[in-house]
Amino acid sequence: MADTHRITFEPVDIEMDVHEDEHILDAAFRQGIHLMHGCREGRCSACKSFVLDGDIQMENHSTFACNEAEENDGFVLLCRTKAYSDCTIELLNFDEDELLNGIPIQSVTTRVASLESVTGDIVALRLEPVEPAVFDFKPGQYADLRIPDSDDVRSFSMASTPSTPNNVEFLIKKYPGGKFAALLDDGITVGDEIDLTGPYGTSTLKDGHVLPVVCIGGGAGMAPILSLVRHMSETGNTRPVHFYYGARTPKDLFYVDEIRSLGESLVDFTFVACVSDAAGAQSSGAIAVEEGNVTDAVDRLEPSIAKSEVYLCGPPPMVDAALELLDVRGTPSDQIFYDKFTSPAFD
Ligand SMILES: Cc1cc2nc3c(=O)[nH]c(=O)nc-3n(C[C@H](O)[C@H](O)[C@H](O)COP(=O)(O)OP(=O)(O)OC[C@H]3O[C@@H](n4cnc5c(N)ncnc54)[C@H](O)[C@@H]3O)c2cc1C
Ligand code: FES
């Protein structure tokens, strides 16, 4: 059995144990402590923290997430770091609502309930938890799905809400050559088992917050945002919600009718779909379809975005462009929640 050490997190004054053979982030999840995280594989920097005291070792990671100078100064990525003595670690980003109130990580055996193409390359995969028979999560979170007969997992955000814990929907983009994508083509069928672990992620709605909500999603980044919007509709939310969605062409838009009808039950809801391919940008019914990048539409139509809470989900370039815009526009970082849809297959 590996040696165990004590970690103290500052400035929140939370303590936990960590075994020498586990990453500090995983030890925290194991003990119900939800630290900020994203990719969980050293690529995104969401878990970057500062070691005040103790012996640690950081394993291979992207230098974009933590460069050599930062590493020499004492910065670490908790998802890639193991502890070899008691340590004191300063959390640079933390979400007080989530830290000790997160939903415990569950390992669930699920069965494929349905597979449905919603665009040329996005599939709605619905899973029915079997053992245990429900999967508990908060809107905006994600889970790891294990590729059958392998140790590989892929992260996907829930598009459904906790109101249907026995039928969990994911929206999955099929990348050419993708290992999970191959499953969706002819690898799995209704009734097959898929192991799920989660929930992860802190892009959840915060209890008691009142600022208007701006959601920005691209491609399969529709999933967690749809979960948030569905949940706000189900729970009679009264905060203004402005949803901006980016797709390549009008053919890549989906669930538009449902979004429109969800919006009717919200107090101040707008949905703007942006298509980057010039052909076919037009408005249809109550839905505005604009030509161009989703961040350009946000820039033009959200003069008060500094006074909003912003949820971002989708491909890394879209999330990075939106973060840059929010920086210029002065949205405080504690009002921004995001998941970059990275893949373990990225170089
Ligand atoms: C927190 C989080 C939540 C996510 N939620 C979702 C979700 O709800 N829906 C969803 O579809 N995806 C989501 N993703 C991304 C998803 O996990 C990856 O895209 C997925 O791993 C691709 O699986 P694959 O096995 O088919 O492709 P892989 O075998 O992993 O990759 C094959 C090739 O496809 C390309 N590729 C894969 N993923 C991407 C990408 N995201 N952007 C650009 N190129 C890519 C790369 O060239 C890669 O070499 C999420 C990722 C994270 C970190
Ligand atoms: S770098 Fe640690 S969660 Fe992404």
Short mmCIF file of N, CA and C in Angstrom, two decimals, residues 31-167:
data_model
loop_
_atom_site.label_atom_id
_atom_site.label_comp_id
_atom_site.label_asym_id
_atom_site.label_seq_id
_atom_site.Cartn_x
_atom_site.Cartn_y
_atom_site.Cartn_z
N GLN A 31 -12.45 12.00 -2.02
CA GLN A 31 -12.90 12.41 -0.69
C GLN A 31 -14.00 13.47 -0.74
N GLY A 32 -14.60 13.61 -1.93
CA GLY A 32 -15.75 14.52 -2.06
C GLY A 32 -15.36 15.99 -2.06
N ILE A 33 -14.10 16.28 -2.38
CA ILE A 33 -13.67 17.69 -2.44
C ILE A 33 -13.56 18.06 -3.92
N HIS A 34 -14.40 18.97 -4.36
CA HIS A 34 -14.46 19.28 -5.78
C HIS A 34 -13.58 20.47 -6.11
N LEU A 35 -12.35 20.20 -6.49
CA LEU A 35 -11.43 21.28 -6.88
C LEU A 35 -11.72 21.68 -8.31
N MET A 36 -11.32 22.89 -8.69
CA MET A 36 -11.50 23.32 -10.08
C MET A 36 -10.71 22.40 -11.00
N HIS A 37 -11.31 22.02 -12.11
CA HIS A 37 -10.63 21.14 -13.05
C HIS A 37 -11.28 21.26 -14.42
N GLY A 38 -10.59 20.76 -15.42
CA GLY A 38 -11.15 20.74 -16.78
C GLY A 38 -10.80 19.39 -17.39
N CYS A 39 -9.66 19.37 -18.13
CA CYS A 39 -9.30 18.18 -18.91
C CYS A 39 -8.85 17.00 -18.06
N ARG A 40 -8.33 17.22 -16.89
CA ARG A 40 -7.78 16.22 -15.97
C ARG A 40 -6.60 15.47 -16.57
N GLU A 41 -5.95 16.09 -17.55
CA GLU A 41 -4.77 15.45 -18.12
C GLU A 41 -3.67 16.45 -18.47
N GLY A 42 -3.59 17.54 -17.71
CA GLY A 42 -2.46 18.45 -17.84
C GLY A 42 -2.46 19.31 -19.08
N ARG A 43 -3.63 19.62 -19.61
CA ARG A 43 -3.65 20.40 -20.84
C ARG A 43 -4.31 21.75 -20.73
N CYS A 44 -5.20 21.92 -19.74
CA CYS A 44 -6.06 23.12 -19.80
C CYS A 44 -5.73 24.18 -18.75
N SER A 45 -5.03 23.83 -17.69
CA SER A 45 -4.59 24.74 -16.61
C SER A 45 -5.69 25.08 -15.59
N ALA A 46 -6.88 24.49 -15.73
CA ALA A 46 -7.96 24.83 -14.79
C ALA A 46 -7.59 24.47 -13.35
N CYS A 47 -6.73 23.45 -13.17
CA CYS A 47 -6.42 23.00 -11.80
C CYS A 47 -5.11 23.59 -11.29
N LYS A 48 -4.58 24.60 -12.01
CA LYS A 48 -3.26 25.15 -11.62
C LYS A 48 -3.32 25.73 -10.21
N SER A 49 -2.33 25.36 -9.40
CA SER A 49 -2.29 25.79 -7.99
C SER A 49 -0.84 26.08 -7.64
N PHE A 50 -0.61 26.51 -6.40
CA PHE A 50 0.73 26.93 -6.00
C PHE A 50 1.14 26.16 -4.75
N VAL A 51 2.30 25.52 -4.81
CA VAL A 51 2.77 24.73 -3.66
C VAL A 51 3.51 25.65 -2.69
N LEU A 52 2.94 25.80 -1.49
CA LEU A 52 3.58 26.66 -0.48
C LEU A 52 4.64 25.87 0.28
N ASP A 53 4.43 24.55 0.41
CA ASP A 53 5.32 23.76 1.23
C ASP A 53 5.14 22.28 0.92
N GLY A 54 6.23 21.50 0.86
CA GLY A 54 6.11 20.05 0.68
C GLY A 54 6.80 19.55 -0.58
N ASP A 55 6.96 18.21 -0.64
CA ASP A 55 7.63 17.58 -1.78
C ASP A 55 6.59 17.03 -2.75
N ILE A 56 6.64 17.51 -3.95
CA ILE A 56 5.68 17.04 -4.95
C ILE A 56 6.44 16.70 -6.22
N GLN A 57 5.78 15.99 -7.09
CA GLN A 57 6.34 15.76 -8.43
C GLN A 57 5.23 15.88 -9.46
N MET A 58 5.50 16.72 -10.48
CA MET A 58 4.49 16.90 -11.54
C MET A 58 4.90 16.04 -12.73
N GLU A 59 3.94 15.27 -13.27
CA GLU A 59 4.23 14.40 -14.41
C GLU A 59 3.99 15.15 -15.72
N ASN A 60 4.19 14.44 -16.83
CA ASN A 60 4.11 15.09 -18.14
C ASN A 60 2.79 15.87 -18.33
N HIS A 61 2.94 17.04 -18.90
CA HIS A 61 1.79 17.96 -19.06
C HIS A 61 2.14 18.92 -20.19
N SER A 62 1.13 19.67 -20.62
CA SER A 62 1.36 20.64 -21.69
C SER A 62 2.02 21.89 -21.10
N THR A 63 3.04 22.40 -21.81
CA THR A 63 3.70 23.62 -21.30
C THR A 63 2.80 24.85 -21.51
N PHE A 64 1.74 24.70 -22.32
CA PHE A 64 0.77 25.79 -22.41
C PHE A 64 0.01 25.91 -21.08
N ALA A 65 -0.23 24.76 -20.45
CA ALA A 65 -0.99 24.77 -19.19
C ALA A 65 -0.12 25.23 -18.02
N CYS A 66 1.16 24.85 -18.03
CA CYS A 66 2.08 25.28 -16.96
C CYS A 66 3.48 25.24 -17.55
N ASN A 67 4.08 26.44 -17.77
CA ASN A 67 5.38 26.44 -18.44
C ASN A 67 6.51 26.25 -17.44
N GLU A 68 7.74 26.12 -17.97
CA GLU A 68 8.88 25.77 -17.12
C GLU A 68 9.12 26.81 -16.04
N ALA A 69 8.98 28.10 -16.41
CA ALA A 69 9.23 29.17 -15.43
C ALA A 69 8.21 29.08 -14.29
N GLU A 70 6.96 28.82 -14.65
CA GLU A 70 5.92 28.69 -13.61
C GLU A 70 6.21 27.48 -12.71
N GLU A 71 6.64 26.39 -13.37
CA GLU A 71 6.94 25.17 -12.60
C GLU A 71 8.07 25.44 -11.62
N ASN A 72 9.10 26.17 -12.07
CA ASN A 72 10.23 26.49 -11.19
C ASN A 72 9.80 27.39 -10.04
N ASP A 73 8.78 28.23 -10.29
CA ASP A 73 8.29 29.13 -9.23
C ASP A 73 7.41 28.41 -8.20
N GLY A 74 6.95 27.17 -8.52
CA GLY A 74 6.12 26.43 -7.55
C GLY A 74 4.70 26.18 -8.01
N PHE A 75 4.39 26.57 -9.26
CA PHE A 75 3.04 26.29 -9.76
C PHE A 75 2.96 24.81 -10.17
N VAL A 76 1.80 24.20 -9.94
CA VAL A 76 1.60 22.80 -10.35
C VAL A 76 0.21 22.63 -10.93
N LEU A 77 0.07 21.57 -11.71
CA LEU A 77 -1.26 21.15 -12.18
C LEU A 77 -1.66 19.96 -11.31
N LEU A 78 -2.70 20.13 -10.50
CA LEU A 78 -3.02 19.09 -9.51
C LEU A 78 -3.42 17.77 -10.16
N CYS A 79 -3.90 17.82 -11.41
CA CYS A 79 -4.30 16.58 -12.08
C CYS A 79 -3.09 15.76 -12.51
N ARG A 80 -1.89 16.34 -12.50
CA ARG A 80 -0.69 15.62 -12.91
C ARG A 80 0.34 15.53 -11.79
N THR A 81 -0.07 15.89 -10.55
CA THR A 81 0.91 16.02 -9.47
C THR A 81 0.66 15.00 -8.37
N LYS A 82 1.77 14.37 -7.92
CA LYS A 82 1.70 13.45 -6.78
C LYS A 82 2.48 14.05 -5.62
N ALA A 83 2.07 13.71 -4.40
CA ALA A 83 2.73 14.28 -3.21
C ALA A 83 3.59 13.20 -2.55
N TYR A 84 4.79 13.62 -2.10
CA TYR A 84 5.70 12.68 -1.42
C TYR A 84 6.03 13.12 0.00
N SER A 85 5.26 14.10 0.52
CA SER A 85 5.35 14.49 1.94
C SER A 85 4.05 15.23 2.24
N ASP A 86 3.83 15.60 3.49
CA ASP A 86 2.70 16.48 3.77
C ASP A 86 2.93 17.79 3.01
N CYS A 87 1.88 18.41 2.51
CA CYS A 87 2.04 19.61 1.66
C CYS A 87 1.01 20.66 2.05
N THR A 88 1.36 21.91 1.81
CA THR A 88 0.37 22.99 1.87
C THR A 88 0.28 23.58 0.47
N ILE A 89 -0.95 23.63 -0.05
CA ILE A 89 -1.14 24.06 -1.44
C ILE A 89 -2.15 25.19 -1.49
N GLU A 90 -1.77 26.25 -2.18
CA GLU A 90 -2.70 27.38 -2.33
C GLU A 90 -3.53 27.17 -3.60
N LEU A 91 -4.85 27.17 -3.42
CA LEU A 91 -5.73 27.06 -4.59
C LEU A 91 -5.85 28.44 -5.22
N LEU A 92 -5.58 28.54 -6.52
CA LEU A 92 -5.66 29.85 -7.19
C LEU A 92 -7.10 30.12 -7.63
N ASN A 93 -7.79 29.07 -8.01
CA ASN A 93 -9.21 29.19 -8.40
C ASN A 93 -9.99 28.17 -7.61
N PHE A 94 -11.05 28.60 -7.02
CA PHE A 94 -11.91 27.62 -6.36
C PHE A 94 -13.33 28.16 -6.34
N ASP A 95 -14.24 27.23 -6.27
CA ASP A 95 -15.65 27.58 -6.29
C ASP A 95 -16.21 27.15 -4.95
N GLU A 96 -16.45 28.13 -4.08
CA GLU A 96 -16.85 27.80 -2.71
C GLU A 96 -18.12 26.95 -2.67
N ASP A 97 -19.05 27.21 -3.62
CA ASP A 97 -20.30 26.44 -3.65
C ASP A 97 -20.02 24.95 -3.87
N GLU A 98 -19.02 24.67 -4.71
CA GLU A 98 -18.77 23.29 -5.12
C GLU A 98 -17.81 22.55 -4.20
N LEU A 99 -16.88 23.29 -3.56
CA LEU A 99 -15.76 22.65 -2.87
C LEU A 99 -16.20 21.45 -2.02
N LEU A 100 -17.14 21.68 -1.11
CA LEU A 100 -17.56 20.59 -0.23
C LEU A 100 -19.00 20.17 -0.48
N ASN A 101 -19.65 20.80 -1.47
CA ASN A 101 -21.06 20.47 -1.74
C ASN A 101 -21.27 19.77 -3.07
N GLY A 102 -20.17 19.31 -3.66
CA GLY A 102 -20.31 18.66 -4.96
C GLY A 102 -21.00 17.31 -4.81
N ILE A 103 -21.52 16.80 -5.92
CA ILE A 103 -22.14 15.47 -5.91
C ILE A 103 -21.02 14.43 -5.97
N PRO A 104 -21.03 13.41 -5.09
CA PRO A 104 -19.95 12.42 -5.10
C PRO A 104 -19.82 11.73 -6.46
N ILE A 105 -18.58 11.38 -6.77
CA ILE A 105 -18.32 10.67 -8.03
C ILE A 105 -18.95 9.27 -7.95
N GLN A 106 -19.67 8.90 -9.01
CA GLN A 106 -20.31 7.57 -9.05
C GLN A 106 -19.76 6.75 -10.22
N SER A 107 -19.68 5.44 -10.00
CA SER A 107 -19.33 4.52 -11.11
C SER A 107 -20.60 3.77 -11.45
N VAL A 108 -21.07 3.95 -12.65
CA VAL A 108 -22.39 3.45 -13.02
C VAL A 108 -22.29 2.56 -14.26
N THR A 109 -22.91 1.41 -14.21
CA THR A 109 -23.06 0.60 -15.42
C THR A 109 -24.34 1.06 -16.10
N THR A 110 -24.22 1.44 -17.37
CA THR A 110 -25.41 1.91 -18.08
C THR A 110 -25.68 1.01 -19.29
N ARG A 111 -26.87 1.18 -19.83
CA ARG A 111 -27.23 0.45 -21.05
C ARG A 111 -27.64 1.47 -22.10
N VAL A 112 -27.25 1.26 -23.35
CA VAL A 112 -27.64 2.20 -24.40
C VAL A 112 -29.15 2.11 -24.60
N ALA A 113 -29.83 3.26 -24.40
CA ALA A 113 -31.29 3.28 -24.57
C ALA A 113 -31.65 3.70 -25.99
N SER A 114 -30.87 4.66 -26.55
CA SER A 114 -31.10 5.03 -27.95
C SER A 114 -29.91 5.77 -28.52
N LEU A 115 -29.81 5.74 -29.84
CA LEU A 115 -28.79 6.46 -30.59
C LEU A 115 -29.50 7.17 -31.73
N GLU A 116 -29.31 8.48 -31.84
CA GLU A 116 -30.07 9.21 -32.87
C GLU A 116 -29.19 10.30 -33.46
N SER A 117 -29.04 10.33 -34.78
CA SER A 117 -28.28 11.41 -35.41
C SER A 117 -29.11 12.67 -35.38
N VAL A 118 -28.55 13.76 -34.83
CA VAL A 118 -29.31 15.01 -34.81
C VAL A 118 -28.79 16.00 -35.85
N THR A 119 -27.54 15.80 -36.33
CA THR A 119 -27.02 16.52 -37.50
C THR A 119 -26.16 15.51 -38.26
N GLY A 120 -25.47 15.98 -39.30
CA GLY A 120 -24.61 15.09 -40.07
C GLY A 120 -23.51 14.47 -39.21
N ASP A 121 -23.07 15.16 -38.15
CA ASP A 121 -21.97 14.59 -37.36
C ASP A 121 -22.18 14.68 -35.84
N ILE A 122 -23.39 14.94 -35.40
CA ILE A 122 -23.64 14.91 -33.95
C ILE A 122 -24.73 13.88 -33.65
N VAL A 123 -24.43 13.03 -32.67
CA VAL A 123 -25.34 11.95 -32.31
C VAL A 123 -25.85 12.18 -30.89
N ALA A 124 -27.15 12.01 -30.68
CA ALA A 124 -27.71 12.02 -29.33
C ALA A 124 -27.66 10.57 -28.82
N LEU A 125 -26.86 10.37 -27.77
CA LEU A 125 -26.74 9.04 -27.16
C LEU A 125 -27.44 9.09 -25.81
N ARG A 126 -28.43 8.21 -25.64
CA ARG A 126 -29.14 8.20 -24.35
C ARG A 126 -28.82 6.90 -23.62
N LEU A 127 -28.42 7.05 -22.36
CA LEU A 127 -28.00 5.91 -21.55
C LEU A 127 -28.94 5.73 -20.37
N GLU A 128 -29.26 4.47 -20.10
CA GLU A 128 -30.10 4.16 -18.95
C GLU A 128 -29.20 3.54 -17.87
N PRO A 129 -29.03 4.22 -16.73
CA PRO A 129 -28.24 3.62 -15.65
C PRO A 129 -28.89 2.32 -15.18
N VAL A 130 -28.06 1.28 -15.00
CA VAL A 130 -28.59 -0.02 -14.60
C VAL A 130 -28.13 -0.35 -13.17
N GLU A 131 -26.86 -0.15 -12.89
CA GLU A 131 -26.31 -0.48 -11.57
C GLU A 131 -25.35 0.62 -11.15
N PRO A 132 -25.72 1.53 -10.27
CA PRO A 132 -27.05 1.72 -9.72
C PRO A 132 -28.02 2.25 -10.79
N ALA A 133 -29.30 2.33 -10.45
CA ALA A 133 -30.32 2.62 -11.46
C ALA A 133 -30.52 4.10 -11.73
N VAL A 134 -29.79 4.95 -11.02
CA VAL A 134 -29.85 6.39 -11.32
C VAL A 134 -28.45 6.96 -11.30
N PHE A 135 -28.28 8.06 -12.00
CA PHE A 135 -27.00 8.79 -12.02
C PHE A 135 -27.31 10.23 -11.62
N ASP A 136 -26.68 10.65 -10.52
CA ASP A 136 -26.98 11.95 -9.95
C ASP A 136 -25.93 12.97 -10.43
N PHE A 137 -26.37 14.11 -10.91
CA PHE A 137 -25.43 15.14 -11.38
C PHE A 137 -26.12 16.49 -11.34
N LYS A 138 -25.32 17.55 -11.54
CA LYS A 138 -25.91 18.89 -11.64
C LYS A 138 -25.88 19.31 -13.11
N PRO A 139 -26.88 20.10 -13.54
CA PRO A 139 -26.86 20.59 -14.92
C PRO A 139 -25.54 21.30 -15.18
N GLY A 140 -24.95 21.03 -16.37
CA GLY A 140 -23.68 21.67 -16.73
C GLY A 140 -22.48 20.78 -16.47
N GLN A 141 -22.67 19.61 -15.84
CA GLN A 141 -21.53 18.74 -15.55
C GLN A 141 -21.30 17.72 -16.67
N TYR A 142 -20.21 16.98 -16.54
CA TYR A 142 -19.91 15.96 -17.55
C TYR A 142 -19.51 14.65 -16.88
N ALA A 143 -19.43 13.60 -17.69
CA ALA A 143 -19.05 12.27 -17.18
C ALA A 143 -18.02 11.67 -18.12
N ASP A 144 -17.31 10.68 -17.62
CA ASP A 144 -16.39 9.91 -18.46
C ASP A 144 -17.09 8.63 -18.90
N LEU A 145 -17.12 8.37 -20.19
CA LEU A 145 -17.67 7.11 -20.70
C LEU A 145 -16.51 6.23 -21.15
N ARG A 146 -16.52 4.99 -20.71
CA ARG A 146 -15.42 4.09 -21.06
C ARG A 146 -15.71 3.41 -22.39
N ILE A 147 -14.70 3.42 -23.26
CA ILE A 147 -14.86 2.72 -24.54
C ILE A 147 -14.83 1.22 -24.23
N PRO A 148 -15.91 0.49 -24.58
CA PRO A 148 -15.98 -0.94 -24.22
C PRO A 148 -14.73 -1.70 -24.66
N ASP A 149 -14.33 -2.68 -23.83
CA ASP A 149 -13.16 -3.53 -24.09
C ASP A 149 -11.86 -2.74 -24.16
N SER A 150 -11.79 -1.60 -23.47
CA SER A 150 -10.53 -0.86 -23.40
C SER A 150 -10.49 -0.09 -22.09
N ASP A 151 -9.32 0.45 -21.78
CA ASP A 151 -9.22 1.28 -20.56
C ASP A 151 -9.43 2.75 -20.91
N ASP A 152 -9.64 3.07 -22.19
CA ASP A 152 -9.78 4.48 -22.61
C ASP A 152 -11.14 5.03 -22.23
N VAL A 153 -11.11 6.28 -21.74
CA VAL A 153 -12.39 6.96 -21.49
C VAL A 153 -12.43 8.25 -22.30
N ARG A 154 -13.63 8.74 -22.54
CA ARG A 154 -13.83 10.04 -23.18
C ARG A 154 -14.83 10.81 -22.34
N SER A 155 -14.62 12.13 -22.26
CA SER A 155 -15.51 12.97 -21.46
C SER A 155 -16.64 13.51 -22.33
N PHE A 156 -17.86 13.43 -21.81
CA PHE A 156 -19.00 14.02 -22.52
C PHE A 156 -19.94 14.67 -21.50
N SER A 157 -20.48 15.83 -21.89
CA SER A 157 -21.35 16.59 -20.98
C SER A 157 -22.77 16.07 -21.07
N MET A 158 -23.46 16.08 -19.94
CA MET A 158 -24.86 15.67 -19.95
C MET A 158 -25.69 16.79 -20.59
N ALA A 159 -26.61 16.41 -21.48
CA ALA A 159 -27.52 17.39 -22.08
C ALA A 159 -28.87 17.35 -21.38
N SER A 160 -29.14 16.24 -20.71
CA SER A 160 -30.41 16.12 -19.98
C SER A 160 -30.25 16.77 -18.60
N THR A 161 -31.25 16.63 -17.76
CA THR A 161 -31.19 17.27 -16.45
C THR A 161 -31.38 16.21 -15.36
N PRO A 162 -31.12 16.60 -14.11
CA PRO A 162 -31.30 15.64 -13.02
C PRO A 162 -32.74 15.16 -12.88
N SER A 163 -33.69 15.77 -13.59
CA SER A 163 -35.08 15.33 -13.47
C SER A 163 -35.29 13.97 -14.14
N THR A 164 -34.34 13.53 -14.97
CA THR A 164 -34.45 12.19 -15.57
C THR A 164 -33.16 11.40 -15.28
N PRO A 165 -32.90 11.09 -13.99
CA PRO A 165 -31.63 10.43 -13.65
C PRO A 165 -31.54 9.01 -14.19
N ASN A 166 -32.66 8.49 -14.71
CA ASN A 166 -32.65 7.12 -15.26
C ASN A 166 -32.58 7.13 -16.79
N ASN A 167 -32.41 8.33 -17.38
CA ASN A 167 -32.25 8.42 -18.84
C ASN A 167 -31.38 9.64 -19.12
#
